[in-house]
CSV table of N, CA, C and O in Angstrom, one decimal:
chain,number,residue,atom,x,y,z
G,1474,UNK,N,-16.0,-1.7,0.5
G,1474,UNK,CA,-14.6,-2.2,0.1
G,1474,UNK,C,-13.6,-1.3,0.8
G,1474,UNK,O,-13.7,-0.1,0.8
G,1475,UNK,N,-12.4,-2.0,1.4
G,1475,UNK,CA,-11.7,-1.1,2.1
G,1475,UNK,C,-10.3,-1.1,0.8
G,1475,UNK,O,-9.9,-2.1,0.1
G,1476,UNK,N,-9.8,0.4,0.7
G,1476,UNK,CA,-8.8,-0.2,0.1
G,1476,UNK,C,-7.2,0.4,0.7
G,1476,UNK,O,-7.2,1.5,1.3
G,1477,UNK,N,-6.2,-0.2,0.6
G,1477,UNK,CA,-5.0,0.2,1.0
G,1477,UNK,C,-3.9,0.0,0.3
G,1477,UNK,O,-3.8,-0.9,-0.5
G,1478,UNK,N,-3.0,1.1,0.7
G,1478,UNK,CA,-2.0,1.9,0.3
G,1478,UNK,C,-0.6,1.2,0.9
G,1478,UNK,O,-0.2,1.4,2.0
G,1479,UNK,N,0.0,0.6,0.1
G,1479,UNK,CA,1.6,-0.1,0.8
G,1479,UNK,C,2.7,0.4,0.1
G,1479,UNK,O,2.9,0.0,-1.1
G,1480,UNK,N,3.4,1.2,0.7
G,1480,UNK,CA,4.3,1.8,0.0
G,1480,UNK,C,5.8,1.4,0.4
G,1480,UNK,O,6.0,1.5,1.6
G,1481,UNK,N,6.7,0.9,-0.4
G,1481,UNK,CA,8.2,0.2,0.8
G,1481,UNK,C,9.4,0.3,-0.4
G,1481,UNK,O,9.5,-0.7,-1.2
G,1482,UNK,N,9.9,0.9,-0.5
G,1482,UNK,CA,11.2,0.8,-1.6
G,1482,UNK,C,12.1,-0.6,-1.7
G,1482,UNK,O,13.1,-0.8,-2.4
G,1483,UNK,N,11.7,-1.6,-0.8
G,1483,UNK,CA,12.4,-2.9,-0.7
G,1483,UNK,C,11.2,-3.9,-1.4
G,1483,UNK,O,10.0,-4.2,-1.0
G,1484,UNK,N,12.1,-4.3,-2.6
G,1484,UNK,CA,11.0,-5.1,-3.5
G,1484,UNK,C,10.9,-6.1,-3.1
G,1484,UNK,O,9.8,-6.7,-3.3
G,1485,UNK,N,12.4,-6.8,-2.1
G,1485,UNK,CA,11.8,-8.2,-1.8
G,1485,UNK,C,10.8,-8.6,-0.5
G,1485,UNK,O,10.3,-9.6,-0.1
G,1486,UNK,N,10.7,-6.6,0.3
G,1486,UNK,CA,9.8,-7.1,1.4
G,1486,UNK,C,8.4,-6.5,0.7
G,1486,UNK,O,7.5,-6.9,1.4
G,1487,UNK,N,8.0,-5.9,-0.2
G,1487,UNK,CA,7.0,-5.7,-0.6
G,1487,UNK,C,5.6,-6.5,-0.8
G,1487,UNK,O,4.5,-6.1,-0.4
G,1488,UNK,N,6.0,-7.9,-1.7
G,1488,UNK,CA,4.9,-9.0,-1.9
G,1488,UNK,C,5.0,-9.9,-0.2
G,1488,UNK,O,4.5,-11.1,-0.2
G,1489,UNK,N,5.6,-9.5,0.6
G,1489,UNK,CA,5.7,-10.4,1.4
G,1489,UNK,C,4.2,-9.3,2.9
G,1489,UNK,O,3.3,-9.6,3.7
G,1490,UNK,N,4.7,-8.5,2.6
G,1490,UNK,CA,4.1,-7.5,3.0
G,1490,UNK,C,2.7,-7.8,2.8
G,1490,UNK,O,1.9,-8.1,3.6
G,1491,UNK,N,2.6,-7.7,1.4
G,1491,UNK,CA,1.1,-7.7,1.1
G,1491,UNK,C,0.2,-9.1,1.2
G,1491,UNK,O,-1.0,-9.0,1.5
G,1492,UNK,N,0.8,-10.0,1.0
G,1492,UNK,CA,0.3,-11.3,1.6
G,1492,UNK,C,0.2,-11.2,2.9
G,1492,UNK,O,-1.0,-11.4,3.3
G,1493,UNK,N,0.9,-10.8,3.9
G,1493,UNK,CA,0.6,-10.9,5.2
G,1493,UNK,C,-0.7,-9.6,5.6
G,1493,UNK,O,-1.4,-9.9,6.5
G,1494,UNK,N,-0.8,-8.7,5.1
G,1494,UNK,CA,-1.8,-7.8,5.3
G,1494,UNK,C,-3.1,-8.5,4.6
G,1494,UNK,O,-4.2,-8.3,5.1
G,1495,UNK,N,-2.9,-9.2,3.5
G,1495,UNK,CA,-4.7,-9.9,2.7
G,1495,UNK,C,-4.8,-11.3,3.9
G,1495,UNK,O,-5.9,-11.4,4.3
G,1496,UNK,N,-4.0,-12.1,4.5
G,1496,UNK,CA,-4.3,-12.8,5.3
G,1496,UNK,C,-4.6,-12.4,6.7
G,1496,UNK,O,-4.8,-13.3,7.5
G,1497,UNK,N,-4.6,-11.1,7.2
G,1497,UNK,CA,-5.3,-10.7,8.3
G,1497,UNK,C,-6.0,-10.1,8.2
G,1497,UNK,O,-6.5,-9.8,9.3
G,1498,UNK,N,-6.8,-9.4,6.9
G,1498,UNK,CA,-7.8,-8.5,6.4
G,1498,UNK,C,-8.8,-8.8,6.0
G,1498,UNK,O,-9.9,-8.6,6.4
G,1499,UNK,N,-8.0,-9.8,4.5
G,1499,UNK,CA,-9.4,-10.3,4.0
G,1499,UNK,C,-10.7,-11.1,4.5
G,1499,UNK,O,-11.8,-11.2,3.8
G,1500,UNK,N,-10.5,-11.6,5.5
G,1500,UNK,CA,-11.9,-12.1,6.3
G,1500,UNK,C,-12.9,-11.3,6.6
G,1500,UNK,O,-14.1,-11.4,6.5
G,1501,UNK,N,-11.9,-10.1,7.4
G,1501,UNK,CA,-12.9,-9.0,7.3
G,1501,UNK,C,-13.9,-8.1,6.2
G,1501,UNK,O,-14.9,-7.5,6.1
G,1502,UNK,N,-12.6,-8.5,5.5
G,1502,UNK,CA,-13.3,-7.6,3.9
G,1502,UNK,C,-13.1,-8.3,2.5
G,1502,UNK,O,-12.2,-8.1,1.7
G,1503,UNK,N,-13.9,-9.1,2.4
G,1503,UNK,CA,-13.5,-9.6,0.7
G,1503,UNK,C,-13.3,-9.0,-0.2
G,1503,UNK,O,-12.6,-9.4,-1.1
G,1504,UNK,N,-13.8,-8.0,-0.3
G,1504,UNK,CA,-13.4,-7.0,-1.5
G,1504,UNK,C,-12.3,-6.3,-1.1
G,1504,UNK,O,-12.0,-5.3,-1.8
G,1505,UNK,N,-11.6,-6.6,0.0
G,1505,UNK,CA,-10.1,-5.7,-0.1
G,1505,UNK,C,-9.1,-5.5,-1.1
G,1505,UNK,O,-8.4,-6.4,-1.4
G,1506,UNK,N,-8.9,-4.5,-1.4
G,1506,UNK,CA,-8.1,-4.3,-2.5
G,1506,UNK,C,-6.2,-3.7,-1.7
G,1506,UNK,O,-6.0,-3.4,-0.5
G,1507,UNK,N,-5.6,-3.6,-2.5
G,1507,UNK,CA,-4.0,-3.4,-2.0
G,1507,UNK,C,-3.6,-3.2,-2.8
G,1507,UNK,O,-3.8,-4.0,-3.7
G,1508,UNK,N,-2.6,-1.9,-3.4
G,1508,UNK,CA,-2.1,-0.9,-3.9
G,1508,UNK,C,-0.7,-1.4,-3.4
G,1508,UNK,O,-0.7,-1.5,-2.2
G,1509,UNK,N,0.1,-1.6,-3.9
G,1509,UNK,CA,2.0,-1.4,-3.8
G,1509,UNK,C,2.7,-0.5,-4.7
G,1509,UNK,O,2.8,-0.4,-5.9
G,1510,UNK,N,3.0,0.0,-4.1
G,1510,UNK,CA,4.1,1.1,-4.9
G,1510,UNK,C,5.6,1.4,-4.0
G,1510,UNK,O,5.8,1.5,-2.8
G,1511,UNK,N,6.7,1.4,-5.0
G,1511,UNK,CA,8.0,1.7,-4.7
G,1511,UNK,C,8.5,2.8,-4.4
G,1511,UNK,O,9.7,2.9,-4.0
G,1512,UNK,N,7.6,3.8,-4.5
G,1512,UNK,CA,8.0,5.4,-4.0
G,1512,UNK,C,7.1,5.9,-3.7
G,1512,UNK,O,6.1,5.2,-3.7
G,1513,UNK,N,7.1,7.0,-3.4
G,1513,UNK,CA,6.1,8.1,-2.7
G,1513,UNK,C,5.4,8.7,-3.8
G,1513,UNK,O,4.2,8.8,-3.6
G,1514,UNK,N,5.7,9.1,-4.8
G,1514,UNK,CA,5.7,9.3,-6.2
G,1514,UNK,C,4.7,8.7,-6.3
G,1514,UNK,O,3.6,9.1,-6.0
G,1515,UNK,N,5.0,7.7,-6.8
G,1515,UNK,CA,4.1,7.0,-7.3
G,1515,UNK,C,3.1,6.8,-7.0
G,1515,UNK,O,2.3,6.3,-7.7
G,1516,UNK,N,2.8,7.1,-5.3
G,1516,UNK,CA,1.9,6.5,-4.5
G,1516,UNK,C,0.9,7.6,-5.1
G,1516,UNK,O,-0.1,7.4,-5.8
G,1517,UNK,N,1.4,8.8,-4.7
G,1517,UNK,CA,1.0,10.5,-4.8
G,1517,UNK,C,0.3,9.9,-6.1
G,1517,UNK,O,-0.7,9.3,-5.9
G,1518,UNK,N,1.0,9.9,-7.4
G,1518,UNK,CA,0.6,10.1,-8.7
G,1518,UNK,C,-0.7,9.2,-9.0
G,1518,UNK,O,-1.7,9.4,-9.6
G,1519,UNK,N,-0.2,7.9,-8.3
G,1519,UNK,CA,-1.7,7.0,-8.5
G,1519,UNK,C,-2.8,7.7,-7.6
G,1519,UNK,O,-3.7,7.7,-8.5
G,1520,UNK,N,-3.2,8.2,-6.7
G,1520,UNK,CA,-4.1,8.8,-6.0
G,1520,UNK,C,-4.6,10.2,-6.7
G,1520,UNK,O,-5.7,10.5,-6.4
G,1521,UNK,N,-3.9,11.0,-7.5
G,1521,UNK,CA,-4.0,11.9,-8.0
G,1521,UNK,C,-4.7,11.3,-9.9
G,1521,UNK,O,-5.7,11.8,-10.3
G,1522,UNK,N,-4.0,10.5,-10.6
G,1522,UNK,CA,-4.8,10.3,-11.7
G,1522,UNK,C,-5.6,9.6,-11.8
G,1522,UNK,O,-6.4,9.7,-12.7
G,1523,UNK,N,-5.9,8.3,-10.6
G,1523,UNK,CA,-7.0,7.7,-10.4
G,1523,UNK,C,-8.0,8.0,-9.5
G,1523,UNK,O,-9.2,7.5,-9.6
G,1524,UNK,N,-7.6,8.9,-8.7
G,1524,UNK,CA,-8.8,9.5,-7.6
G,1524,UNK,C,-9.1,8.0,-7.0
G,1524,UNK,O,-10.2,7.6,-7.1
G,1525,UNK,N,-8.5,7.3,-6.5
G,1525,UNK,CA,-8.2,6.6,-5.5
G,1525,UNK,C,-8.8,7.2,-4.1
G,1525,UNK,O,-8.8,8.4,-4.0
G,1526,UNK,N,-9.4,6.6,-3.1
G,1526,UNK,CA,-9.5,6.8,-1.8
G,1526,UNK,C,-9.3,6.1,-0.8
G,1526,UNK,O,-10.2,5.4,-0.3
G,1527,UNK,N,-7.7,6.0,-0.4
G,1527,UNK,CA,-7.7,4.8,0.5
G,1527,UNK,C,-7.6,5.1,2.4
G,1527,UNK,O,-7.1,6.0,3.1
G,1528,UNK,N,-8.2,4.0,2.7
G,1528,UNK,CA,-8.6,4.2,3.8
G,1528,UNK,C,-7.7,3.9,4.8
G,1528,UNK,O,-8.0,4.3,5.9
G,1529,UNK,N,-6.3,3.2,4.6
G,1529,UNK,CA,-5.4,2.5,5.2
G,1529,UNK,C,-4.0,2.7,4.4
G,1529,UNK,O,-3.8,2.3,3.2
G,1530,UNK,N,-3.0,3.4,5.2
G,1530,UNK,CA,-1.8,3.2,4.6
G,1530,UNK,C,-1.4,2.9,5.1
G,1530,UNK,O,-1.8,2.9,6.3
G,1531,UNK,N,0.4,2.0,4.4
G,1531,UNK,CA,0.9,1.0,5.3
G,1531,UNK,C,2.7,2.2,4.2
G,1531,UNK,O,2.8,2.4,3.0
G,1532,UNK,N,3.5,2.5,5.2
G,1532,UNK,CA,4.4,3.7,4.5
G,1532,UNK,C,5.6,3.1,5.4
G,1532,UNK,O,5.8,3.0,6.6
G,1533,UNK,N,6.3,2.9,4.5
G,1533,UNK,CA,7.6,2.9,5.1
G,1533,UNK,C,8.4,4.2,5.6
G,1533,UNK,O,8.5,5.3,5.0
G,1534,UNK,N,8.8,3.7,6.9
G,1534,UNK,CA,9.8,5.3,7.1
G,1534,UNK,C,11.1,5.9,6.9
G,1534,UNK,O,11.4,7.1,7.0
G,1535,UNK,N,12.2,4.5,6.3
G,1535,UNK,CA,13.0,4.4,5.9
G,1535,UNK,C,13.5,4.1,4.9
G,1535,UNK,O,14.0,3.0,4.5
G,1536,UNK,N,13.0,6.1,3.9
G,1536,UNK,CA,13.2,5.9,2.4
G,1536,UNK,C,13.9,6.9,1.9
G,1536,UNK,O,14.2,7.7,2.8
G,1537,UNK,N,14.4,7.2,0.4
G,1537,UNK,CA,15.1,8.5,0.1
G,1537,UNK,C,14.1,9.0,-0.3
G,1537,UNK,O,13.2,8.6,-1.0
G,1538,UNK,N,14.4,10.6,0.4
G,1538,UNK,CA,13.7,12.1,-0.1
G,1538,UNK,C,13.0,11.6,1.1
G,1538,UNK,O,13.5,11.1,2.1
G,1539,UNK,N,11.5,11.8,0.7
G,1539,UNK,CA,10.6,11.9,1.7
G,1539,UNK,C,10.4,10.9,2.2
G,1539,UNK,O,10.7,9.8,1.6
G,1540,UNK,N,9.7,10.9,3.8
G,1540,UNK,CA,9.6,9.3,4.4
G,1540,UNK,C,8.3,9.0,4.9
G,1540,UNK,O,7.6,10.0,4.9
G,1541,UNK,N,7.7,7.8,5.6
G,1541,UNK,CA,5.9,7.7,5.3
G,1541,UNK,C,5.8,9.0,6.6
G,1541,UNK,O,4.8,9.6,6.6
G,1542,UNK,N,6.6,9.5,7.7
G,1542,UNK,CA,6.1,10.4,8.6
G,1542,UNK,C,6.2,11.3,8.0
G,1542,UNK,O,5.6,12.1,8.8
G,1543,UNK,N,6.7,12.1,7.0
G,1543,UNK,CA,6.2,13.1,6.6
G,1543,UNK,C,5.1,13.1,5.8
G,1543,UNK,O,4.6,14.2,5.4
């Protein structure tokens, strides 16, 4: 199971985002799974209380505070 990480503070490009990543993915991987989150926070926090291991992030770079290159 591959799972990935999409992180984008713009809600309206977020589900749009993720449909276009499960329609070039999932063939490859049926059991792909996709994580969205609106901050960095949150990304951190889910990965830290769920022990998450994802294999693919997809990070925006233009965000407040931190950004996906750091």
């Amino acid at each position: 199971m591959t799972q990935i990480a999409l992180c984008d503070d713009d809600k309206f490009f977020l589900p749009r985002a993720r449909r276009a990543i499960w329609k070039a993915a999932h063939d490859l991987d049926p059991e792909l799974r996709i994580d969205c989150f609106t901050d960095y926070g949150m990304l951190l926090k889910g990965m830290k209380t769920e022990e998450k291991e994802y294999q693919i992030f997809f990070l925006d770079i233009d965000m407040p505070g931190i950004n996906g290159i750091t």
